[in-house]
Coordinates of C-alpha atoms and ligand atoms in Angstrom, one line a residue:
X13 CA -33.4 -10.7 -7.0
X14 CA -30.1 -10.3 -9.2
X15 CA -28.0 -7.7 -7.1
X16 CA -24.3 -6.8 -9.0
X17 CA -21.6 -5.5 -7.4
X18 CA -17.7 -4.6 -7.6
X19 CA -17.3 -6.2 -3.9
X20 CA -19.4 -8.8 -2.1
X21 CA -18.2 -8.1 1.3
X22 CA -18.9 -11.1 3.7
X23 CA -19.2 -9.9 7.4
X24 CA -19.8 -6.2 8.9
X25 CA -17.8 -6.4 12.3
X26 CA -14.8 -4.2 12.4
X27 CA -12.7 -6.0 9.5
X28 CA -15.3 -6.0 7.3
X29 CA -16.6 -2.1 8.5
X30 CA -12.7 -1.2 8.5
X31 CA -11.9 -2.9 5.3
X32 CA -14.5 -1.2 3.3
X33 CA -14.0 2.0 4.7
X34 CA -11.0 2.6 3.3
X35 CA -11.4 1.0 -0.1
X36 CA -14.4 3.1 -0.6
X37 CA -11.7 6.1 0.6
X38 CA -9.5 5.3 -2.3
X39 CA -11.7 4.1 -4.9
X40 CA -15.1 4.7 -7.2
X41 CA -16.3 1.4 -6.2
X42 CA -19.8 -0.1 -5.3
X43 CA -19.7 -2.3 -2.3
X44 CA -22.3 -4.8 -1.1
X45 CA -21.4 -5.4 2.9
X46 CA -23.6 -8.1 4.2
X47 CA -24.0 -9.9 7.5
X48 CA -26.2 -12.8 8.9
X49 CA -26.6 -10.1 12.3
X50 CA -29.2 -7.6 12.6
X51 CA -26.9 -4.3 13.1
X52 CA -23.2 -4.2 11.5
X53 CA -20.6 -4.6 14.5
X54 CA -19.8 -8.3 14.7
X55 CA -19.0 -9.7 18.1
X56 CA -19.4 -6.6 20.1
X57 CA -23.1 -7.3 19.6
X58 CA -23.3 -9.4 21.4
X59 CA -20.8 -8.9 23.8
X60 CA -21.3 -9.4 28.0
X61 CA -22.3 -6.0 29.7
X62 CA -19.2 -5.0 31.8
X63 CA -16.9 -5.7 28.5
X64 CA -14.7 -2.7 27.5
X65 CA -11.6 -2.6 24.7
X66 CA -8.6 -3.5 26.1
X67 CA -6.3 -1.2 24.0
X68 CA -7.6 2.3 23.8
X69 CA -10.1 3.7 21.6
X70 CA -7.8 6.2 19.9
X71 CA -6.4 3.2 17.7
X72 CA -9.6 1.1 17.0
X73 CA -12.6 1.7 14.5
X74 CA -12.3 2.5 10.9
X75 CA -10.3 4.6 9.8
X76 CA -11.8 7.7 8.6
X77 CA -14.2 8.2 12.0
X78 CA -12.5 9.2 15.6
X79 CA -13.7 6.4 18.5
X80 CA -13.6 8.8 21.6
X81 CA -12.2 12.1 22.0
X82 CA -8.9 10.6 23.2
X83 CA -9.1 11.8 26.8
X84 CA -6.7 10.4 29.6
X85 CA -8.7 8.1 31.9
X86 CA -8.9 9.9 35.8
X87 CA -10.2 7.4 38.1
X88 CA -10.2 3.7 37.7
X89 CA -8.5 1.1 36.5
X90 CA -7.3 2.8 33.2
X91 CA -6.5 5.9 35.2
X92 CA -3.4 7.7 33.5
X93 CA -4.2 5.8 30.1
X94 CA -6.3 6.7 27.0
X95 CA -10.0 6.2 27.7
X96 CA -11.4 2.5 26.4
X97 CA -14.7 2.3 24.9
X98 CA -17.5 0.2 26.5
X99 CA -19.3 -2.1 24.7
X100 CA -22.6 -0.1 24.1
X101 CA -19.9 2.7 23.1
X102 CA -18.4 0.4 20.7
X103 CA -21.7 -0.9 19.3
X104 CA -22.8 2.7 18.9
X105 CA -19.6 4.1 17.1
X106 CA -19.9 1.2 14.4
X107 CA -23.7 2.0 13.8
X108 CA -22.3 5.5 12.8
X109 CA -19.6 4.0 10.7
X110 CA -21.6 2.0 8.7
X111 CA -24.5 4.7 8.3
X112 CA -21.6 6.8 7.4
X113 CA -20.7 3.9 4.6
X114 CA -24.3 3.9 3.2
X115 CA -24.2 8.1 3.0
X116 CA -21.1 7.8 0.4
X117 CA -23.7 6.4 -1.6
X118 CA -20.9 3.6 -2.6
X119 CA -21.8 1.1 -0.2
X120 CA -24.8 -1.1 0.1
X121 CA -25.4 -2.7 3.8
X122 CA -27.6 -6.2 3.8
X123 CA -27.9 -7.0 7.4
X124 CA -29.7 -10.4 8.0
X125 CA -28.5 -11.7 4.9
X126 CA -26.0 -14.6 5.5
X127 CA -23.6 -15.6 2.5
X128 CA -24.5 -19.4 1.5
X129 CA -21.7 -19.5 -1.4
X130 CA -21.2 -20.1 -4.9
X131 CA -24.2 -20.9 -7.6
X132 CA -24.2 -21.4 -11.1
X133 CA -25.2 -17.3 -11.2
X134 CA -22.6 -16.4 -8.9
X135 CA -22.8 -15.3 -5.3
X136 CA -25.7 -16.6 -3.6
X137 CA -27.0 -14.6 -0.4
X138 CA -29.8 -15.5 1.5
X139 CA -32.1 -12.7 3.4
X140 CA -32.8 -14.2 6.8
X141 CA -36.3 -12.5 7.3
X142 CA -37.7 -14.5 4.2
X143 CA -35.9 -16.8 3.7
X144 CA -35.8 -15.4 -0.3
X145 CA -31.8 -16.1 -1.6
X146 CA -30.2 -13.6 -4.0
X147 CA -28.2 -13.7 -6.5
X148 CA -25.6 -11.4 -6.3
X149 CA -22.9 -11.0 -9.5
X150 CA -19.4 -9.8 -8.3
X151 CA -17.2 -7.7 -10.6
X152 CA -13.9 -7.5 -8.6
X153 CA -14.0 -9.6 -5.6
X154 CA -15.7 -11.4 -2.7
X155 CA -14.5 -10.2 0.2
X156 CA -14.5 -13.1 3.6
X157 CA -14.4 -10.7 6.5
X158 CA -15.7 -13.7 8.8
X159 CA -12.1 -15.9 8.7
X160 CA -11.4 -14.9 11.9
X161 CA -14.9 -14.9 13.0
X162 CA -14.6 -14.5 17.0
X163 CA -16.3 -17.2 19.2
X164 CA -17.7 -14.9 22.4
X165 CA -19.1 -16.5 25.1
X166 CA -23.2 -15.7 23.9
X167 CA -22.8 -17.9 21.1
X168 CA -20.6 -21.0 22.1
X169 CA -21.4 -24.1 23.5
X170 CA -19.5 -25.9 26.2
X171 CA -17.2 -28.2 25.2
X172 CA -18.1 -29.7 28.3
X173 CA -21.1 -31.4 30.1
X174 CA -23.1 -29.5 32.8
X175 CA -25.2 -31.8 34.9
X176 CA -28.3 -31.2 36.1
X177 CA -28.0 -29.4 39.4
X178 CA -24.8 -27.9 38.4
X179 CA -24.9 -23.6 38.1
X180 CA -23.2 -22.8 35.1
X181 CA -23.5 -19.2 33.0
X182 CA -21.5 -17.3 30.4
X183 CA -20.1 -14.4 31.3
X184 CA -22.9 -12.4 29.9
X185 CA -25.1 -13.7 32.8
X186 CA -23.2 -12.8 35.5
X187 CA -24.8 -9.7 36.6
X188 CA -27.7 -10.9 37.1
X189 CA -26.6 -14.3 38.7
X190 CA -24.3 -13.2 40.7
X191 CA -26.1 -11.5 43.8
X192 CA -27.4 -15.7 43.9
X193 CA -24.2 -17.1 44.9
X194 CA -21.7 -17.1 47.3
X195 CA -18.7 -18.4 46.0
X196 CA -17.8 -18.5 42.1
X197 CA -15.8 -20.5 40.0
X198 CA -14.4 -19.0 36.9
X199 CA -13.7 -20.9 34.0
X200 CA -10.9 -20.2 31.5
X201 CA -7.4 -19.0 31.1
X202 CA -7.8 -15.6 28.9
X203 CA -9.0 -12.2 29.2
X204 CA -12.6 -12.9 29.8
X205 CA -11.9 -15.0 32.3
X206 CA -9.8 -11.7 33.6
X207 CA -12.6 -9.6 33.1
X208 CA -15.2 -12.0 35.4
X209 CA -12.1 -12.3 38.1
X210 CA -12.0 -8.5 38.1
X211 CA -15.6 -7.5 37.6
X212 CA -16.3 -10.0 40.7
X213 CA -13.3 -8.3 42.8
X214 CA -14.3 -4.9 42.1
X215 CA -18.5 -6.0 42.8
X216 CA -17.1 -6.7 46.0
X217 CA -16.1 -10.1 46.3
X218 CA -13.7 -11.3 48.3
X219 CA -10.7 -13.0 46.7
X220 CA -11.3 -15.7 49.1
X221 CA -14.9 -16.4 47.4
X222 CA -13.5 -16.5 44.2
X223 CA -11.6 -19.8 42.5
X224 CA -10.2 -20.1 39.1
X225 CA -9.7 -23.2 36.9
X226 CA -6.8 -21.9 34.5
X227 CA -5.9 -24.7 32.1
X228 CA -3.0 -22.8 30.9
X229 CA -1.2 -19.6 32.6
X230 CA -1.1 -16.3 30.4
X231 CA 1.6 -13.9 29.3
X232 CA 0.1 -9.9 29.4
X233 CA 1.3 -7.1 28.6
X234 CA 1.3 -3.9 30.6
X235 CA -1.6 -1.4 29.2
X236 CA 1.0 1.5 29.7
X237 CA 3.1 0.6 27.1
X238 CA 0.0 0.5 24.4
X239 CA -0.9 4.5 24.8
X240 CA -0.8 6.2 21.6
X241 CA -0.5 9.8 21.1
X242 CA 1.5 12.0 23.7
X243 CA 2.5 8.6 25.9
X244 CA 3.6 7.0 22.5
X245 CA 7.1 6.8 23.8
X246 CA 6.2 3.7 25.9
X247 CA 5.1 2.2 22.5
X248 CA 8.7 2.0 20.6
X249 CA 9.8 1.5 24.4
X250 CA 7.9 -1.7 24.2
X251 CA 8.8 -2.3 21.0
X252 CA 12.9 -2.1 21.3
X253 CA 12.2 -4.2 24.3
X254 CA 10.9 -7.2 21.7
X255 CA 13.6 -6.4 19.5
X256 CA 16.3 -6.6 22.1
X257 CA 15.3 -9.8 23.3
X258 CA 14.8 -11.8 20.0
X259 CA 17.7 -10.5 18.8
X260 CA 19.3 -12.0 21.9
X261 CA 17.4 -15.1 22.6
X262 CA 18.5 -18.4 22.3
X263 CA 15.3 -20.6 22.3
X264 CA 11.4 -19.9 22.9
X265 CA 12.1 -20.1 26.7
X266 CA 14.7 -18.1 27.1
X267 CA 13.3 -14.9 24.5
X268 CA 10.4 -15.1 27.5
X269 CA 12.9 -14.8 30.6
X270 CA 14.1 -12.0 28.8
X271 CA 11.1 -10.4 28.1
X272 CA 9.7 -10.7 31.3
X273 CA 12.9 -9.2 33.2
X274 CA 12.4 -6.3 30.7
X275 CA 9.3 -5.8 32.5
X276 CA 8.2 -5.8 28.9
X277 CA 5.3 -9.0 29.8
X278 CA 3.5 -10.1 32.6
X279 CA 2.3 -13.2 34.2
X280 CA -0.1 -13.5 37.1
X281 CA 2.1 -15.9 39.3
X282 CA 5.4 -15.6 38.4
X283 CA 6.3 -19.5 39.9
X284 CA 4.2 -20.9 37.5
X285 CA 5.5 -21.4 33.5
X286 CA 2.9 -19.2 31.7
X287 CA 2.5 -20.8 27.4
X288 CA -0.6 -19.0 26.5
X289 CA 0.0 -15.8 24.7
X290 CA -2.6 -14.0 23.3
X291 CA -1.6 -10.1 23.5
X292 CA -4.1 -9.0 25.5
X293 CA -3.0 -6.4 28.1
X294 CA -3.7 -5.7 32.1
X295 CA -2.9 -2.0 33.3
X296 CA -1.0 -2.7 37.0
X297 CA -3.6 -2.5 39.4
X298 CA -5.8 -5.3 37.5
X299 CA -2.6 -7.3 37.6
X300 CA -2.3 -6.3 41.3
X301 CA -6.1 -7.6 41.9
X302 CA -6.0 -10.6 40.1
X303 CA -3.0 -11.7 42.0
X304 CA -5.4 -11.7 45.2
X305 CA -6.9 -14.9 43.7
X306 CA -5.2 -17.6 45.5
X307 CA -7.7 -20.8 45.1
X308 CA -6.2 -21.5 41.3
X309 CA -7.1 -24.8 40.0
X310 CA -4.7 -26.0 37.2
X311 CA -5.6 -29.2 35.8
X312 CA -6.7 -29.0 32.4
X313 CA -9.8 -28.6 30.5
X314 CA -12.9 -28.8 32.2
X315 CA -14.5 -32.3 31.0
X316 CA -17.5 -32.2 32.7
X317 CA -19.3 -30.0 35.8
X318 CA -21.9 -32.3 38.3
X319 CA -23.3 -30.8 41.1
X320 CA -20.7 -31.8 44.2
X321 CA -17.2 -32.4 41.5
X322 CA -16.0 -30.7 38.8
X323 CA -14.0 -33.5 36.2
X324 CA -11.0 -32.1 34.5
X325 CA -8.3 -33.6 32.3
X326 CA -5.8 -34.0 35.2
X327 CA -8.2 -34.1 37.8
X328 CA -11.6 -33.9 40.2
X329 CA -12.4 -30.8 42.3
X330 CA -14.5 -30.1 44.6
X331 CA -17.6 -27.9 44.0
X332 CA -21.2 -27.8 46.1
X333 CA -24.6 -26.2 44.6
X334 CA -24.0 -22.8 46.1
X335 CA -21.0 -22.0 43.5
X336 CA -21.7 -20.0 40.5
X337 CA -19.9 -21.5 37.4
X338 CA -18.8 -18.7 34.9
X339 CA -17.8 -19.9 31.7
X340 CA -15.6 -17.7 29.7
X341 CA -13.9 -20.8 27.4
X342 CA -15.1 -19.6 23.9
X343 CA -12.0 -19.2 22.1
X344 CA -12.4 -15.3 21.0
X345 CA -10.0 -14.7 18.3
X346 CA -10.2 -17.8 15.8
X347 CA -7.0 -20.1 14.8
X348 CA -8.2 -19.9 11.0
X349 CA -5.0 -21.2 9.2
X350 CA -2.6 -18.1 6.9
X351 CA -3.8 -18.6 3.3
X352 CA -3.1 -15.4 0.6
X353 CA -4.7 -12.8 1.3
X354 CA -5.1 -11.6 -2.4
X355 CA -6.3 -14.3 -4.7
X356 CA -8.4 -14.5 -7.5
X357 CA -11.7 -12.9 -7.3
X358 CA -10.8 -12.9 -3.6
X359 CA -10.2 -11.2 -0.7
X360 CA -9.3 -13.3 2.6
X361 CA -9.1 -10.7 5.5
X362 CA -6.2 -11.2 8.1
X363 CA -4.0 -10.0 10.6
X364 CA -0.6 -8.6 9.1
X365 CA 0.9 -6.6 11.7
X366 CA 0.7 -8.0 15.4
X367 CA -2.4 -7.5 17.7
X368 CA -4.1 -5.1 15.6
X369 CA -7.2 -6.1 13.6
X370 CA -8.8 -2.9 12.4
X371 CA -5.4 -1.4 11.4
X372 CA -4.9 -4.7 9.4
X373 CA -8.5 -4.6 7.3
X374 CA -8.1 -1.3 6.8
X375 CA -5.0 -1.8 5.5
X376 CA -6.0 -4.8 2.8
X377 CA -8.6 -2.2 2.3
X378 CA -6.2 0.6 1.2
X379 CA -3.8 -1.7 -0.8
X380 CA -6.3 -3.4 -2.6
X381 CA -7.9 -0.1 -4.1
X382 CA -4.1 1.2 -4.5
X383 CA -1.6 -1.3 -5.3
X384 CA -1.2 -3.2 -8.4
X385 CA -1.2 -7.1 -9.0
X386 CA -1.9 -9.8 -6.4
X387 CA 1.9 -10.9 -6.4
X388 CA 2.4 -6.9 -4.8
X389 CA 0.3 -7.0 -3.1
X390 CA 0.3 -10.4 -0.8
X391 CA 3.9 -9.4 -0.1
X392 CA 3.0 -5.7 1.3
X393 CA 0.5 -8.2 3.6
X394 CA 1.3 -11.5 4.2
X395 CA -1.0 -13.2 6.6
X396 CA -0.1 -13.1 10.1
X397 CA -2.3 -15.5 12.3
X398 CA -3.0 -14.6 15.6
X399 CA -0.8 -16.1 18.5
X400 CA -2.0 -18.5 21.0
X401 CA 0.7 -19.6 22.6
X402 CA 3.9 -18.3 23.3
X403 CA 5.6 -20.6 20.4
X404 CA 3.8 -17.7 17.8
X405 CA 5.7 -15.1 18.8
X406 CA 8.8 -15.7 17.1
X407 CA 6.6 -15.8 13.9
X408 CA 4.3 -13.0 15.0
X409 CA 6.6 -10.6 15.5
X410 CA 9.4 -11.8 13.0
X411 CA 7.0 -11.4 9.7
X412 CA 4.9 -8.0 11.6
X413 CA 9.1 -6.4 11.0
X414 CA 9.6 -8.1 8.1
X415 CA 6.4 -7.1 6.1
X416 CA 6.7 -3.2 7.8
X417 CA 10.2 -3.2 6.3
X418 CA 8.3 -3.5 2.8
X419 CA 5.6 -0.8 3.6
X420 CA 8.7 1.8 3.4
X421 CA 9.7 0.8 0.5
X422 CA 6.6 1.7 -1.1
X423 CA 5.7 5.5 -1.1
X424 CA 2.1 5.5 -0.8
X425 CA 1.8 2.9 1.8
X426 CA 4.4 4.1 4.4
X427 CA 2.4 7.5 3.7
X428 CA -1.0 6.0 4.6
X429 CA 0.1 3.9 7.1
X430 CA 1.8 7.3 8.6
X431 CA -1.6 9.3 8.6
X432 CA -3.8 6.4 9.9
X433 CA -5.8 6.7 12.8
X434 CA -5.7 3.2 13.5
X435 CA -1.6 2.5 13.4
X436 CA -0.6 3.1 16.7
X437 CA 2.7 4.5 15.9
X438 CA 1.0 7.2 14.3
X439 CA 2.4 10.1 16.6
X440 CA 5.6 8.9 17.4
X441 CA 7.3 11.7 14.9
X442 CA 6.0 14.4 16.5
X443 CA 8.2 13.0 19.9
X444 CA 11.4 12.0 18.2
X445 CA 13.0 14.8 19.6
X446 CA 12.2 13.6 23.2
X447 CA 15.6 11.6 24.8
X448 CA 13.7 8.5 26.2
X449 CA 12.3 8.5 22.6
X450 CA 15.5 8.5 20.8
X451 CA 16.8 6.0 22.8
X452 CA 14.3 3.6 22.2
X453 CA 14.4 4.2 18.5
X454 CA 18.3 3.8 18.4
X455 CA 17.6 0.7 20.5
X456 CA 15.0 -0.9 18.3
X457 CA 16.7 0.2 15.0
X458 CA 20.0 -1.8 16.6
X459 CA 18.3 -4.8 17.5
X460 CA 15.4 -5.6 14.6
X461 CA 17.3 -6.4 12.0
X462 CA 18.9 -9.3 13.8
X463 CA 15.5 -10.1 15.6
X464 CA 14.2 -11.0 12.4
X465 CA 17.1 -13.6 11.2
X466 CA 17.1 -14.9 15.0
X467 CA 13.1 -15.2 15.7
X468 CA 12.7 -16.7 12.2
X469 CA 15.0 -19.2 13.1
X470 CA 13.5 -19.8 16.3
X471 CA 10.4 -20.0 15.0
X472 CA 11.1 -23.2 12.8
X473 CA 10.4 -22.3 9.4
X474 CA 14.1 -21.2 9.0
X475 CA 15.8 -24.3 10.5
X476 CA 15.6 -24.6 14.5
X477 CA 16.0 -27.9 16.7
X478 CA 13.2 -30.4 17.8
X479 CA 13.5 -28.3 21.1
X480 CA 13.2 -25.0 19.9
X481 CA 16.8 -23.9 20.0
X482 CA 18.6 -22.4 17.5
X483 CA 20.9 -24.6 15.6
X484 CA 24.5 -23.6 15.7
Ligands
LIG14 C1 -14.1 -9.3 24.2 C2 -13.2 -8.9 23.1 C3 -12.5 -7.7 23.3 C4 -11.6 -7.3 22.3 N1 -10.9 -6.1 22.4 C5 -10.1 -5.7 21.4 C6 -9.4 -4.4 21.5 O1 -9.5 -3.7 22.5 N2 -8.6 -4.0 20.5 C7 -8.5 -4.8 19.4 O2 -7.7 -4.4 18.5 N3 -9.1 -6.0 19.3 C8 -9.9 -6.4 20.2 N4 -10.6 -7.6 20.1 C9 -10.4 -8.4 18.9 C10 -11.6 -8.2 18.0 O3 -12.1 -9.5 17.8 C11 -11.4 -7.5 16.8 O4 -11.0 -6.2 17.1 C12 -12.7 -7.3 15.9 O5 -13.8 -6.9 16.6 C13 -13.0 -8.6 15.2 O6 -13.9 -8.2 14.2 P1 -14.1 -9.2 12.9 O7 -14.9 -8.4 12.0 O8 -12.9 -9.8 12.4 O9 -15.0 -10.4 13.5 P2 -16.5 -10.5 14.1 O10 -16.8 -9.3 15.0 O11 -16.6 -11.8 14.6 O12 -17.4 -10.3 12.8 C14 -17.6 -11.3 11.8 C15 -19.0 -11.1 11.3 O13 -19.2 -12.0 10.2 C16 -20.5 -12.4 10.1 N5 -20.7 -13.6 9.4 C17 -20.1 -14.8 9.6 N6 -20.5 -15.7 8.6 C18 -21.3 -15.0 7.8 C19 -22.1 -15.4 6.7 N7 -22.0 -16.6 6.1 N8 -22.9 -14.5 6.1 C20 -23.0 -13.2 6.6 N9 -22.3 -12.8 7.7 C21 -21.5 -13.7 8.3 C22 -20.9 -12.5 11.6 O14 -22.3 -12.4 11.8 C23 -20.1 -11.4 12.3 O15 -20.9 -10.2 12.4 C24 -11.5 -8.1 21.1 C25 -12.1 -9.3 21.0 C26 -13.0 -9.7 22.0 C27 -13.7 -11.0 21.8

């Protein structure tokens, strides 16, 4: 089968879904959106059953279709803080979205149909169910909304050996495991790790039952300061905070010190030097629970897990056959290296402004059906790779400024990025006239111009020391 198309769209999870949606908004286009799954929604399909969002729904989705009706959380964890969608939640809004896509009668959706490259007759696709491949001619662009791929914990292996004997699940099993054991060891650093800790502590566990091997300690930050709409005060709050300190801050080290003394991010043990950084954030009563967990194992990588040890790089623990192993190691957000963003014939989907995927696709999305060449538009979004550790941060935030700096100076961008649902700023006009507001405006308009010279430099590209000071 010869299909033709203006876009080949490569992936339906929320860049792709997010991406399309608002090029479809903004232009007469036909789009082909295809993905090797059986439903569009990427990751979350397969996501483990107690998962949530961790920012609120009010900011996530595409752009054109609410996720939620933006109510305040009453009881819980999230209580005081826009409501966070579950995973089923999530899984349903996106089989709306892209339903929605098909409607406009713009948009083609091949699910199980996995992209196997280029042929002699262009694109070729092959339909998973028979195994038939199509040939699928491109007019404008293919579009790789899979660059960042996640890695979930459902479709990872181990990069380490289980034994026999030894008890070892993902996260997604624990549920159902869990009433089995009667001590568990949870493996990982990041925020599913955070999510097993909590989802055992709040099941009931004691803290004493629970141990957790944490290669590397994390920096959070506070879910307060991510609510949108009437809280988005604590937003540019936040914000000024970042711009304070790397306008201050000497070296990597010391723009951390100060942004942990702002009470701007968080670490679990605050004796221990946290270097993972992956802007996830904890609201204070998760942080207050996790901190229960004193049995914290910090060695390493896990090499290897037998039924009586557990081998690490560092190290040997202890374990015996009545401790449940969680693994939550997949990476989750993927290291993929910056390249364009616009090139010819193609479209590489990444992250442009910090922490904020959908907002970003959508964004490509909006520029590509609105801007003019590719030179324009790769400097309206410059890639932006997620941060892993805290030696990103200079970067992330440095080029998220720079690149928003250039949004204003284009009409129909600052307006769209205004209006969207997705940008997280979106309401902060409508509180400018509030005094904590203006303060924190004044404070971040002081500070972000001489955040971006100083973070750059920190950040190497513009000339810092082996050490990661600032030269003189
Ligand atoms: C547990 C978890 C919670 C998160 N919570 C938040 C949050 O609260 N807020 C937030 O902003 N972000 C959050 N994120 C980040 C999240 O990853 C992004 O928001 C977003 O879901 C990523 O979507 P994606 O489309 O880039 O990737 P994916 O969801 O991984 O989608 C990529 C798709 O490409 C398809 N694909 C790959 N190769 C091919 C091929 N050759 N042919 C066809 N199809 C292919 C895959 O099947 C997949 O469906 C979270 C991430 C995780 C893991």
């Amino acid at each position: 089968m010869l299909i033709t198309t203006d876009y080949l769209v490569v992936g339906a999870g929320a860049s792709g879904l997010a991406f399309v949606d608002a090029l479809v908004a903004e232009a007469d286009v036909e789009v082909t959106l295809i993905d090797r799954r059986c439903a569009a929604g990427g990751h979350w399909l397969l996501a483990y059953p107690f998962v949530r969002l961790h920012s609120p729904s009010a900011y996530y989705g595409v752009n054109s279709l609410a996720l939620g009706a933006d109510r305040i959380d009453e009881v819980g964890e999230n209580a005081g803080y826009y409501e966070r969608a579950t995973g089923e939640e999530v899984r349903d809004y996106f089989a709306v979205a892209a339903s929605r896509l098909t409607r406009t009668g713009q948009v083609r959706i091949l699910t199980e149909h996995e992209h196997v490259g280029q042929g002699a007759d262009g694109e070729q696709v092959r339909d998973l169910r028979t195994g038939a491949l199509h040939h699928v001619s491109v007019r404008r662009r293919v579009v790789d909304a899979r660059y960042l791929e996640a890695s979930v914990p459902a479709m990872h292996s181990p990069a380490f050996e289980i034994a026999s004997g030894a008890r070892v699940v993902p996260i997604n099993d624990l549920p159902a495991a869990a009433r089995s054991a009667s001590y568990y060891t949870v493996l990982g650093s990041g925020k599913t790790a955070v999510d097993a800790c909590t989802w055992l502590l709040d099941n009931d566990v004691e803290p004493e039952r629970i141990r957790w091997i944490r290669p590397r300690d994390a920096w959070f930050h506070h879910r307060a300061d991510f609510q949108p709409l009437e809280q988005v005060g604590a937003i540019i709050n936040g914000l000024s905070l970042d711009a304070e300190a790397g306008a201050q801050a000497e070296a990597v080290d010391d723009l951390f010190e100060r942004l942990e003394a702002s009470g701007r991010l968080v670490r679990i043990d605050q004796s221990r030097p946290a270097t993972m950084y992956r802007g996830t954030m904890l609201s204070g009563r998760e942080l207050d629970a996790l901190r229960q967990i004193e049995d914290v194992i910090r060695l390493g990588h896990v090499r290897r897990i037998e039924r009586d040890r557990i081998v690490l790089e560092h190290g040997e623990a202890r374990t015996v056959p009545e401790v449940l192993h969680v693994d939550c190691t997949a990476l989750g957000l993927r290291n993929a290296p910056a390249t364009p963003i616009f090139q010819p014939g193609r479209i590489v989907l990444q992250q442009v402004r910090h922490n904020t995927p959908p907002f970003n696709a959508a964004l490509v999305g909006f520029v590509e059906a609105d801007g003019d060449d590719d030179a324009q538009k790769n400097k309206l979004c410059p890639p932006n790779p997620y941060a892993s550790s805290i030696h990103d941060w200079p970067r992330m935030m440095s080029r998220t400024w720079r690149t928003e700096r250039r949004w204003l100076s284009e009409p129909d961008v600052a307006a769209w990025v205004a209006e969207s649902r997705l940008n997280l700023l979106r309401a902060l006009p409508d509180h400018l006239a509030e005094p904590p507001v203006q303060l924190a405006v004044q404070r971040f308009l002081t500070h972000v111009g001489a955040a971006i010279e100083r973070l750059e430099r920190i950040d190497g590209s513009g000339g810092c020391g082996a050490a990661g000071t600032v030269r003189a």
